[in-house]
Each structure stands twice: as structure tokens, then as C-alpha cells.
Amino acid sequence: MGDAGSSRTASVALPLRLVDSGGVGIPATDEWGKDYSHDLRAFRDVILEQTPFVDAAALEGVARQWHDYVARMRGYGNNGIVIPLLLELVDFRRLERPEHRRGGLPVYASDSSFVARHAAVRRAFGPLFEWTDRQGMQVYLGSDMLALTQPLLRYLREVAPGPGVLGVDASDPAVWDAYAAGLEELFDAMPSIHGLVIRIGEAGRLYQTPGWPYRSEFGVRSAASLRAMLKGLLPVFEARGKTLVLRTWTVGVGPVGRLHVDSRQYEAVLGDIDSPALVVSTKFTSGDFFTYLPLNPTLAGGRHRRLVELQARPEFEGFGAFPDFLGYEHARALRTFTAINPRIAGTYVWSQFGGPLRAGPRSLYSVHGFWLWTDANAFVASRLALDPAADANELLRHWATATFGNDDKLVSAVTSVMVRTREAVKRGFYIRPFAEREVKVPGLDLPPLMWIFEWDMVGGWHSLLSLVYGASRGAVDVAIREGDAAAESVRQARIDLREAFAAAGPDRCAPFCTSALRSLEYQETLFDTLAAWRKAFLSYYRWLDRRERADWDRWIAGRDRFVAAAARHVELFGGDADFPAFDLTSASSAIAVANRTVWVRSIAVTLIVIAIGLMVFAHGRGSAAVTVVGLTLVAFVCLALAGFTTARPALGALAVVVAFGAAFEIVANGSTGRPVRFFTATVEPLIPALLLVVGVIAYEGPLGFWYLFWMSPVFRVALITVTLATIFWTVFTNVIAPPDHRWARFGGLLSASGAGLVTLFVLLPDWIGVLRFLNRPLNFAPATETMLFALGTYAGVNLHSSSAPWLAGTLLVLSGAVISRRARRRGRALE
């Protein structure tokens, strides 16, 4: 329970104490729950696309929210606020001057709606910014880079053309000349703005709303473009006494992908850039805001002033919908960094930002919904910036007293509940034996929370659960006990808080006491469900490992408990926007597949016996039995690996096999009227690999096959070897033929490959479809909007439909047909 290092030696307040703008100006719409867009849409009700460009009534409401929020944050100890605005205030008119070195090209025409809109927005927000400055709160704008409108993008493409879809070279100084001119204009027009916070690691479609004229693109992808940005913009900030805050957050790919966590890369990219106007802001964890991650090593050094980023509304741990006190971690981080790095200049506290806002609970800090626990974290984090040596326990008690009054018993009950539930989160929301290990796959550091994915999805994906079990296999019993203990701890915390509220009486209980109890009930049902699920899948995977009856019995008990707990969680919170039920689809799908283990294994054994018998019987007697065996094995493998949840994989595989075989027979040999023969030619070479897979399924079951695939290098090598041997054998049997048939069969093989490719892309027209297909029926790996966006935007994978497969397939069909036709003509001429 104790604070990590509760020294009472007073320390000097950190000079720059930023906070985000909370829920101010964010519309609390009814469309909440599964919108994974990361666009905050702040001030979207105020700023209009058409005249008069600012909604006066909406502005009045936002102004009230703003005044209340600034007063709260100032009272907590912050002295700067970051507002997600930039291009809505800038006209780039200085670029039109003839003396500008780019020739005076305009971004917006003088009669453009952008110019009129920006003037209206400056008139609306200018007084708010000036009032905020007078209150002692510095105003910072916040933006991703590249921040764009369509006219600005056209301008940048003209002055700094580059490769790629964006068509802009962000390492060209001309790009940053444009932004520098815009910032000069902004600072002169609105001197109450003290600086700009820039993020380079996230941008693009997921962070914008279709049709809205302001957006961002992931344009700063290299060290050269990042350095060009800083060298182009910093002189403007230096000349006007403003501050540029660079966030080092990067997503782990590309040349600057490890800037956030790698001290050597940080030094290589930023080490020689020295400016009094530059402050570098970095998350305190070595990665995203997950528990169990070590402190970020890049914050230990560097020549720049540094901000430590702290999140008060933990996005990966329920978005503040249940108590999750982070004061101890924040205190430990600030004490550690300030002790070893004299350039730690402050903090940047996130009271609202982080993650897909509308995919979580409908809470807008200080404005709408339930935000009690977020307020506790925001208060303690802000006060720690005033005094990093402060005791987090005392700060928590101070907050509870200010919130619930001077009832010592009630205050003690609230603080005790928050401390105990934090421990429950660490052991009930995370699987500690996995979370404490540093788990890597090639090119990627895995986060410590893999069984709950993207905020609210309880995973049953075999690729992830195999890794979680593999890292926890030596401590399965410990992990199960900790899950049960966490759920029980939350249950007792709810009872204790209910009794404390009742004892205090309705007059002494704050207005949100009912919601606080509802929050703990939500946490209790969720943690019950999570405890049951971890017992189920860890026991099942250990049964795969050990084949002990006790593990099977534990899996059955965990499964039954999960089904009941999940039903209760969904029943109580399935329609609650403030406390939304978690998505249990993937876990439930894994349960369904595991339930079929016994009879799927039995079918697999039966198929092996029948297949071997038919193959022996068919030897030298014809091809019908071989065809039946091959097609049956193809269908069974596809059905089994999908857990018999859908027939689509089997139907798709059979369609490709039929297309391949038909094309080969027709092109290589001409239509014979004997369809069995071309089926046989297609499936016979596949039988060895299929029998290997069916044999593994017969012993392990479908999930056992996937577990071996992910965790056993020997099995992967054997499977790949047999599959490659099958391919080579297919080529050998169909191409290495008598000389008069060799080229005809080669052409048939080309055409068959093309026909199979075209058929496959008819069934699955693009990679987005493929990944979504794998996400549900196969429960292979999560294919969420965020994951697909990251693959396309950050990793550069083209996930959209393309004409290449169709053209390649058609070319193969035609080429094979020409080769085979000429070969047959040559053969007839020789006859």
C-alpha cells in the first residue's frame, strides 16, 4: 500500500506543467461505443463549415466549460493548457508576399471560405485565450504533422514534390518554410498563444473525420524530415519567445520508429539540435501507457528540456470507468527522472486524451459522464509536478477530503478502496507472469497486455493466447489465483465503499456516490469474467502441454464459470454508455472451438484410417478414391482450423482447388470429359501435407495445432518442409513428363496457377477482407480498424484492392494456354 519512496524533503516545482483541454468542446453524442476513430472532434459544434462559421450558442456553452476547467486545472497546480487547434487559425497570407523566396504562391484565395472561417475562429477563441493567459495558464496549440487542408496540400506538392501517395517531400525546407510563415502570422495575430505541441508519430485516416476540411497525414517519417522540421520551425519560436514542444511518440516502425524508447536513436536524431525554444515531451513508460513497463530510458539524459507525459485516464485499463489510482507510478517516475536528469522541466498530464474516445465509456473530463477516478489521478499528477517529493498517499487523501468532505472514516474508506483496486488492476487486468516478462517477436516488443486488446476486446485469438500461455507456463496456478484474488478484492472494496457511504448518510455523500458504486459493480463483474477466462484458457493450453486430466477438469470449470460471468456482465452493462460491457466475442469464439475438441479429434482419427485404406485400395485401380480422399481432407482441414464455426474457408479452398485442377486439365490435355482425372491431378500431391495436419489435429485438436504452430519451431519447420515438398512434387509430377507432353503440362500448370489466383481474389478481393476474415472465423489475430490502419499507414502495407492479382492471374492463364497449345500442335505435327 505504501508510496514508492515517500520522502518528505520538499523539492522545487517543475516550471512547465501542461495539461490537455479535457472534455471541453467535445460533443457528447449518442453515437458512442464502437467508434474507433481517434479524432477528438473538439470544438466541432462551434466551428462550422459554412457561414457564419462559428455557432454562437455552442461557443457560449464551450466558454462556460472552458472557464470551469481552467479554474480547476489552475487550482490543481498546472500552468499551461494544450488545445487541439492549429490550421483553423492560420491563413498563410505571408506566403503571398512577393519577397517570399517561394515566389509569393498563395495557399488560400482571398475570397476562400477558409479565410473567412479562420477569421471567425480567431474572433471566437481569441478572448478565451487572452482570459486564460491572464489567469496564469499559458495557452499551447496541439497538432499532428503534417497538418493539412486540401489547398495547403496542393501548395506543398507544388513547392516540395515528393514520392508516395502524399506527394510531399517532408525533408524539403520548403515545406517548413510554409509552416513557419503560418506560425509567424499566428503568433503576431494572437500573442496570447505561448507555443505549439507537435506529434509526429500518429496521423492519417484514423485521426480525421471524412469530409471535415482539416486533417493530418503521417508525413514526418525519417530523421531527415524530422530534423528539417525542427530547423525550419525553431527560428520562429526563438525570435518570438515561444516554445515548441516536440513529442517523441513514435509507433515502432520506420527510421525513427524507436526514437521514443531508444537513447542511442534519440541522441543520433536530436542530439546536435540545440535551441532555447525546444522542449521534448516523452511518455514516462518505455512504450505506451501500460503497467509493468520499465521507465523510459530516454528521459534519463539528453541536452534538451524535457516533459514527462502522464495519463490520468488510463486508456488501456478501462478509460477511468473503474478506480485505477496511478499516483504511485507517477511519483516514482518523477522522483527518478528529476534525481538523474536536471533538464526535466515539467509534466504533460493527459486528463482526457489517449485512445479512441468514443470506443470507451462516454466520459468527458469535468464536463460529462462519470470522471471521478480520472479526477483523482489528474489532481495527484498535477500536485506531483509542483513537488515531485510529495507523498502520493497524502495527495490522494487531500483529494478525497476535497471531494467527499471532512468525514475521516469516509475519506479513509475512499482512499483504501482506490489503493486496493489498483493492486487488483495490476493482477486481475494483467496476467502478471506474462506482463513481467520482456516478450519479443521478430522486430516487435510485445506489450504486457495481450489477452485484452485495443481497450475493450477480451481476446481468444490463438496467436496471442499461445504467446501469453507460453510465457506463463511456469506460473499458471499463480496467475489463476491472482485473477481470483483480484476479483474478490474488488468485490470487497465495493462492499466497504457501500457501507462507508451508508454510514456517512445522504447529506454527506457527494452527488456521484451512486455512480461510484456502479463503477465498482462494473469492475467486479468484469474482473469476475476475466478471472474465469484466464482460468479457462490457461488450463486448456496447459492440458495441451501435459495431457493431465486435472487440467482438462479445470478448463471445463473455467469455461462454465466464464459463460455465467460473461452473461452477467453483458446483462448488467451491455447497454450502458457510461460503463460499457467489454467485447467478449473473440473469447466466446475460442470457447466454442475448444468445446469441439473431442469430436473433432475423433473425426480426424477416422479420416486418417479411411484415407489410408482408400489410398491402399486405390493403388493401381483408378483415381476416384484418391479424389474423394483429397477433397475430403481439404474440406476437413479448413473446417477444423476454423473450429467448424463457418463453412466459408472450406468452400473457398474447394473452389480454388477445382479452378486449379480444371484449368490444368483443359489447358494441358484438352477437355476429356473426365472431371475426376483433373481433380485427382490437383489433390493427390496435397495429400501428404494434409495428412500431417490432420494427424496433428487428431492428437492436439484445432487449437493444439495452432499452439504448436506458434510455439514449436520444430513443428513449423516440419510443416513448411512437407508443404514445400508437396509443391515440388506437384511440379515434378505435372511437368517432368515425357518430352512430347512436357511443355503442354508446364503451360497447364501456369494456367492453373492463374486460375487459382483469380478465384482466390474473387472470394477475397483485398487484404482488408482477408484480415477481417481471419479475425472472426479463424480467430487468428485481431484485425481491428486500428490494426489495419497501422499496417497501411505506418508499416506501408497496401491493404486495398488492386488490379495486380487479376492481371497476374489472367496473364498466367493466357501464357499457359499459348504454351500448351503450341506444344500440342508440335506433338501432332511430329505424329
mmCIF file of C-alpha atoms in Angstrom, residues 442-584:
data_model
loop_
_atom_site.group_PDB
_atom_site.id
_atom_site.type_symbol
_atom_site.label_atom_id
_atom_site.label_comp_id
_atom_site.label_asym_id
_atom_site.label_seq_id
_atom_site.Cartn_x
_atom_site.Cartn_y
_atom_site.Cartn_z
ATOM 1 C CA PRO A 442 10.846 -10.597 -34.653
ATOM 2 C CA GLY A 443 11.005 -6.818 -34.970
ATOM 3 C CA LEU A 444 8.441 -6.121 -32.237
ATOM 4 C CA ASP A 445 8.367 -5.676 -28.455
ATOM 5 C CA LEU A 446 5.061 -7.092 -27.252
ATOM 6 C CA PRO A 447 3.080 -5.010 -24.749
ATOM 7 C CA PRO A 448 2.367 -6.596 -21.357
ATOM 8 C CA LEU A 449 -1.380 -6.673 -22.033
ATOM 9 C CA MET A 450 -2.016 -9.125 -24.879
ATOM 10 C CA TRP A 451 -5.124 -11.001 -23.774
ATOM 11 C CA ILE A 452 -7.143 -7.764 -23.702
ATOM 12 C CA PHE A 453 -6.659 -5.992 -26.993
ATOM 13 C CA GLU A 454 -7.377 -2.441 -28.051
ATOM 14 C CA TRP A 455 -9.109 -1.213 -24.970
ATOM 15 C CA ASP A 456 -12.147 -3.499 -24.600
ATOM 16 C CA MET A 457 -11.722 -6.753 -26.517
ATOM 17 C CA VAL A 458 -11.182 -9.892 -24.420
ATOM 18 C CA GLY A 459 -9.140 -11.987 -26.782
ATOM 19 C CA GLY A 460 -9.402 -15.610 -27.791
ATOM 20 C CA TRP A 461 -7.018 -15.234 -30.745
ATOM 21 C CA HIS A 462 -4.825 -18.307 -30.708
ATOM 22 C CA SER A 463 -1.752 -16.430 -31.955
ATOM 23 C CA LEU A 464 -1.821 -14.144 -28.884
ATOM 24 C CA LEU A 465 -3.040 -16.644 -26.288
ATOM 25 C CA SER A 466 -0.318 -19.071 -27.321
ATOM 26 C CA LEU A 467 2.278 -16.397 -26.563
ATOM 27 C CA VAL A 468 0.636 -15.468 -23.260
ATOM 28 C CA TYR A 469 0.500 -19.087 -22.124
ATOM 29 C CA GLY A 470 3.998 -19.823 -23.391
ATOM 30 C CA ALA A 471 5.421 -17.008 -21.261
ATOM 31 C CA SER A 472 3.297 -18.003 -18.239
ATOM 32 C CA ARG A 473 3.514 -21.802 -18.397
ATOM 33 C CA GLY A 474 5.716 -21.994 -15.293
ATOM 34 C CA ALA A 475 3.294 -19.962 -13.187
ATOM 35 C CA VAL A 476 -0.183 -20.936 -14.377
ATOM 36 C CA ASP A 477 -1.506 -21.681 -10.893
ATOM 37 C CA VAL A 478 -0.165 -18.357 -9.620
ATOM 38 C CA ALA A 479 -1.795 -16.484 -12.500
ATOM 39 C CA ILE A 480 -5.158 -18.171 -11.876
ATOM 40 C CA ARG A 481 -5.032 -17.488 -8.129
ATOM 41 C CA GLU A 482 -4.155 -13.837 -8.705
ATOM 42 C CA GLY A 483 -7.100 -13.409 -11.066
ATOM 43 C CA ASP A 484 -9.482 -14.859 -8.472
ATOM 44 C CA ALA A 485 -7.945 -12.752 -5.703
ATOM 45 C CA ALA A 486 -8.257 -9.572 -7.772
ATOM 46 C CA ALA A 487 -11.951 -10.205 -8.421
ATOM 47 C CA GLU A 488 -12.541 -10.893 -4.725
ATOM 48 C CA SER A 489 -10.609 -7.756 -3.747
ATOM 49 C CA VAL A 490 -12.831 -5.605 -5.974
ATOM 50 C CA ARG A 491 -15.938 -7.279 -4.560
ATOM 51 C CA GLN A 492 -14.858 -6.490 -1.009
ATOM 52 C CA ALA A 493 -13.922 -2.919 -1.996
ATOM 53 C CA ARG A 494 -17.426 -2.382 -3.355
ATOM 54 C CA ILE A 495 -18.971 -3.673 -0.128
ATOM 55 C CA ASP A 496 -16.712 -1.497 2.003
ATOM 56 C CA LEU A 497 -17.441 1.633 -0.034
ATOM 57 C CA ARG A 498 -21.182 0.972 0.051
ATOM 58 C CA GLU A 499 -21.070 0.654 3.836
ATOM 59 C CA ALA A 500 -18.968 3.831 4.141
ATOM 60 C CA PHE A 501 -21.431 5.793 2.009
ATOM 61 C CA ALA A 502 -24.365 4.466 4.023
ATOM 62 C CA ALA A 503 -22.690 5.381 7.303
ATOM 63 C CA ALA A 504 -21.926 8.896 6.084
ATOM 64 C CA GLY A 505 -25.545 9.446 5.149
ATOM 65 C CA PRO A 506 -27.055 11.045 2.052
ATOM 66 C CA ASP A 507 -26.268 14.578 3.206
ATOM 67 C CA ARG A 508 -22.547 13.850 3.470
ATOM 68 C CA CYS A 509 -22.213 11.713 0.346
ATOM 69 C CA ALA A 510 -21.134 13.534 -2.792
ATOM 70 C CA PRO A 511 -23.587 13.658 -5.727
ATOM 71 C CA PHE A 512 -21.676 10.976 -7.621
ATOM 72 C CA CYS A 513 -21.638 8.312 -4.870
ATOM 73 C CA THR A 514 -24.237 6.239 -6.696
ATOM 74 C CA SER A 515 -22.110 6.282 -9.852
ATOM 75 C CA ALA A 516 -19.023 5.371 -7.821
ATOM 76 C CA LEU A 517 -20.746 2.226 -6.539
ATOM 77 C CA ARG A 518 -21.974 1.462 -10.045
ATOM 78 C CA SER A 519 -18.373 1.788 -11.201
ATOM 79 C CA LEU A 520 -17.190 -0.804 -8.678
ATOM 80 C CA GLU A 521 -20.026 -3.137 -9.621
ATOM 81 C CA TYR A 522 -18.892 -2.786 -13.226
ATOM 82 C CA GLN A 523 -15.315 -3.577 -12.219
ATOM 83 C CA GLU A 524 -16.468 -6.546 -10.146
ATOM 84 C CA THR A 525 -18.427 -8.201 -12.962
ATOM 85 C CA LEU A 526 -15.615 -7.506 -15.422
ATOM 86 C CA PHE A 527 -12.908 -8.924 -13.174
ATOM 87 C CA ASP A 528 -15.072 -11.982 -12.429
ATOM 88 C CA THR A 529 -15.300 -12.553 -16.173
ATOM 89 C CA LEU A 530 -11.581 -12.023 -16.696
ATOM 90 C CA ALA A 531 -10.678 -14.363 -13.815
ATOM 91 C CA ALA A 532 -12.879 -17.084 -15.284
ATOM 92 C CA TRP A 533 -11.451 -16.607 -18.782
ATOM 93 C CA ARG A 534 -7.838 -16.776 -17.648
ATOM 94 C CA LYS A 535 -8.591 -19.970 -15.724
ATOM 95 C CA ALA A 536 -10.279 -21.453 -18.784
ATOM 96 C CA PHE A 537 -7.696 -20.738 -21.449
ATOM 97 C CA LEU A 538 -4.594 -21.215 -19.272
ATOM 98 C CA SER A 539 -5.930 -24.585 -18.111
ATOM 99 C CA TYR A 540 -6.773 -25.610 -21.659
ATOM 100 C CA TYR A 541 -3.346 -24.711 -23.006
ATOM 101 C CA ARG A 542 -1.675 -26.474 -20.076
ATOM 102 C CA TRP A 543 -3.759 -29.542 -20.913
ATOM 103 C CA LEU A 544 -2.297 -29.347 -24.423
ATOM 104 C CA ASP A 545 1.133 -29.307 -22.794
ATOM 105 C CA ARG A 546 0.708 -32.008 -20.148
ATOM 106 C CA ARG A 547 -2.350 -34.075 -21.087
ATOM 107 C CA GLU A 548 -3.382 -34.341 -17.448
ATOM 108 C CA ARG A 549 -6.993 -34.933 -16.544
ATOM 109 C CA ALA A 550 -6.849 -32.307 -13.807
ATOM 110 C CA ASP A 551 -6.070 -29.590 -16.354
ATOM 111 C CA TRP A 552 -8.990 -30.683 -18.511
ATOM 112 C CA ASP A 553 -11.299 -30.536 -15.487
ATOM 113 C CA ARG A 554 -10.019 -27.037 -14.643
ATOM 114 C CA TRP A 555 -10.687 -25.953 -18.228
ATOM 115 C CA ILE A 556 -14.259 -27.240 -18.008
ATOM 116 C CA ALA A 557 -14.796 -25.465 -14.675
ATOM 117 C CA GLY A 558 -13.290 -22.242 -16.016
ATOM 118 C CA ARG A 559 -15.354 -22.447 -19.184
ATOM 119 C CA ASP A 560 -18.632 -22.850 -17.298
ATOM 120 C CA ARG A 561 -17.729 -20.050 -14.934
ATOM 121 C CA PHE A 562 -16.792 -17.775 -17.827
ATOM 122 C CA VAL A 563 -20.081 -18.358 -19.618
ATOM 123 C CA ALA A 564 -22.033 -17.422 -16.480
ATOM 124 C CA ALA A 565 -19.863 -14.426 -15.575
ATOM 125 C CA ALA A 566 -19.880 -13.103 -19.149
ATOM 126 C CA ALA A 567 -23.663 -13.346 -19.297
ATOM 127 C CA ARG A 568 -23.982 -11.366 -16.062
ATOM 128 C CA HIS A 569 -21.504 -8.696 -17.201
ATOM 129 C CA VAL A 570 -23.302 -8.202 -20.509
ATOM 130 C CA GLU A 571 -26.742 -8.279 -18.905
ATOM 131 C CA LEU A 572 -25.860 -5.546 -16.422
ATOM 132 C CA PHE A 573 -23.752 -3.324 -18.674
ATOM 133 C CA GLY A 574 -24.493 -4.250 -22.280
ATOM 134 C CA GLY A 575 -26.463 -1.058 -22.918
ATOM 135 C CA ASP A 576 -24.651 1.292 -20.540
ATOM 136 C CA ALA A 577 -22.742 4.097 -22.284
ATOM 137 C CA ASP A 578 -21.021 5.207 -19.071
ATOM 138 C CA PHE A 579 -19.896 1.686 -18.127
ATOM 139 C CA PRO A 580 -19.921 -0.301 -21.378
ATOM 140 C CA ALA A 581 -19.617 -4.082 -21.334
ATOM 141 C CA PHE A 582 -16.383 -5.429 -22.787
ATOM 142 C CA ASP A 583 -16.413 -7.196 -26.163
ATOM 143 C CA LEU A 584 -16.270 -10.929 -25.404
#
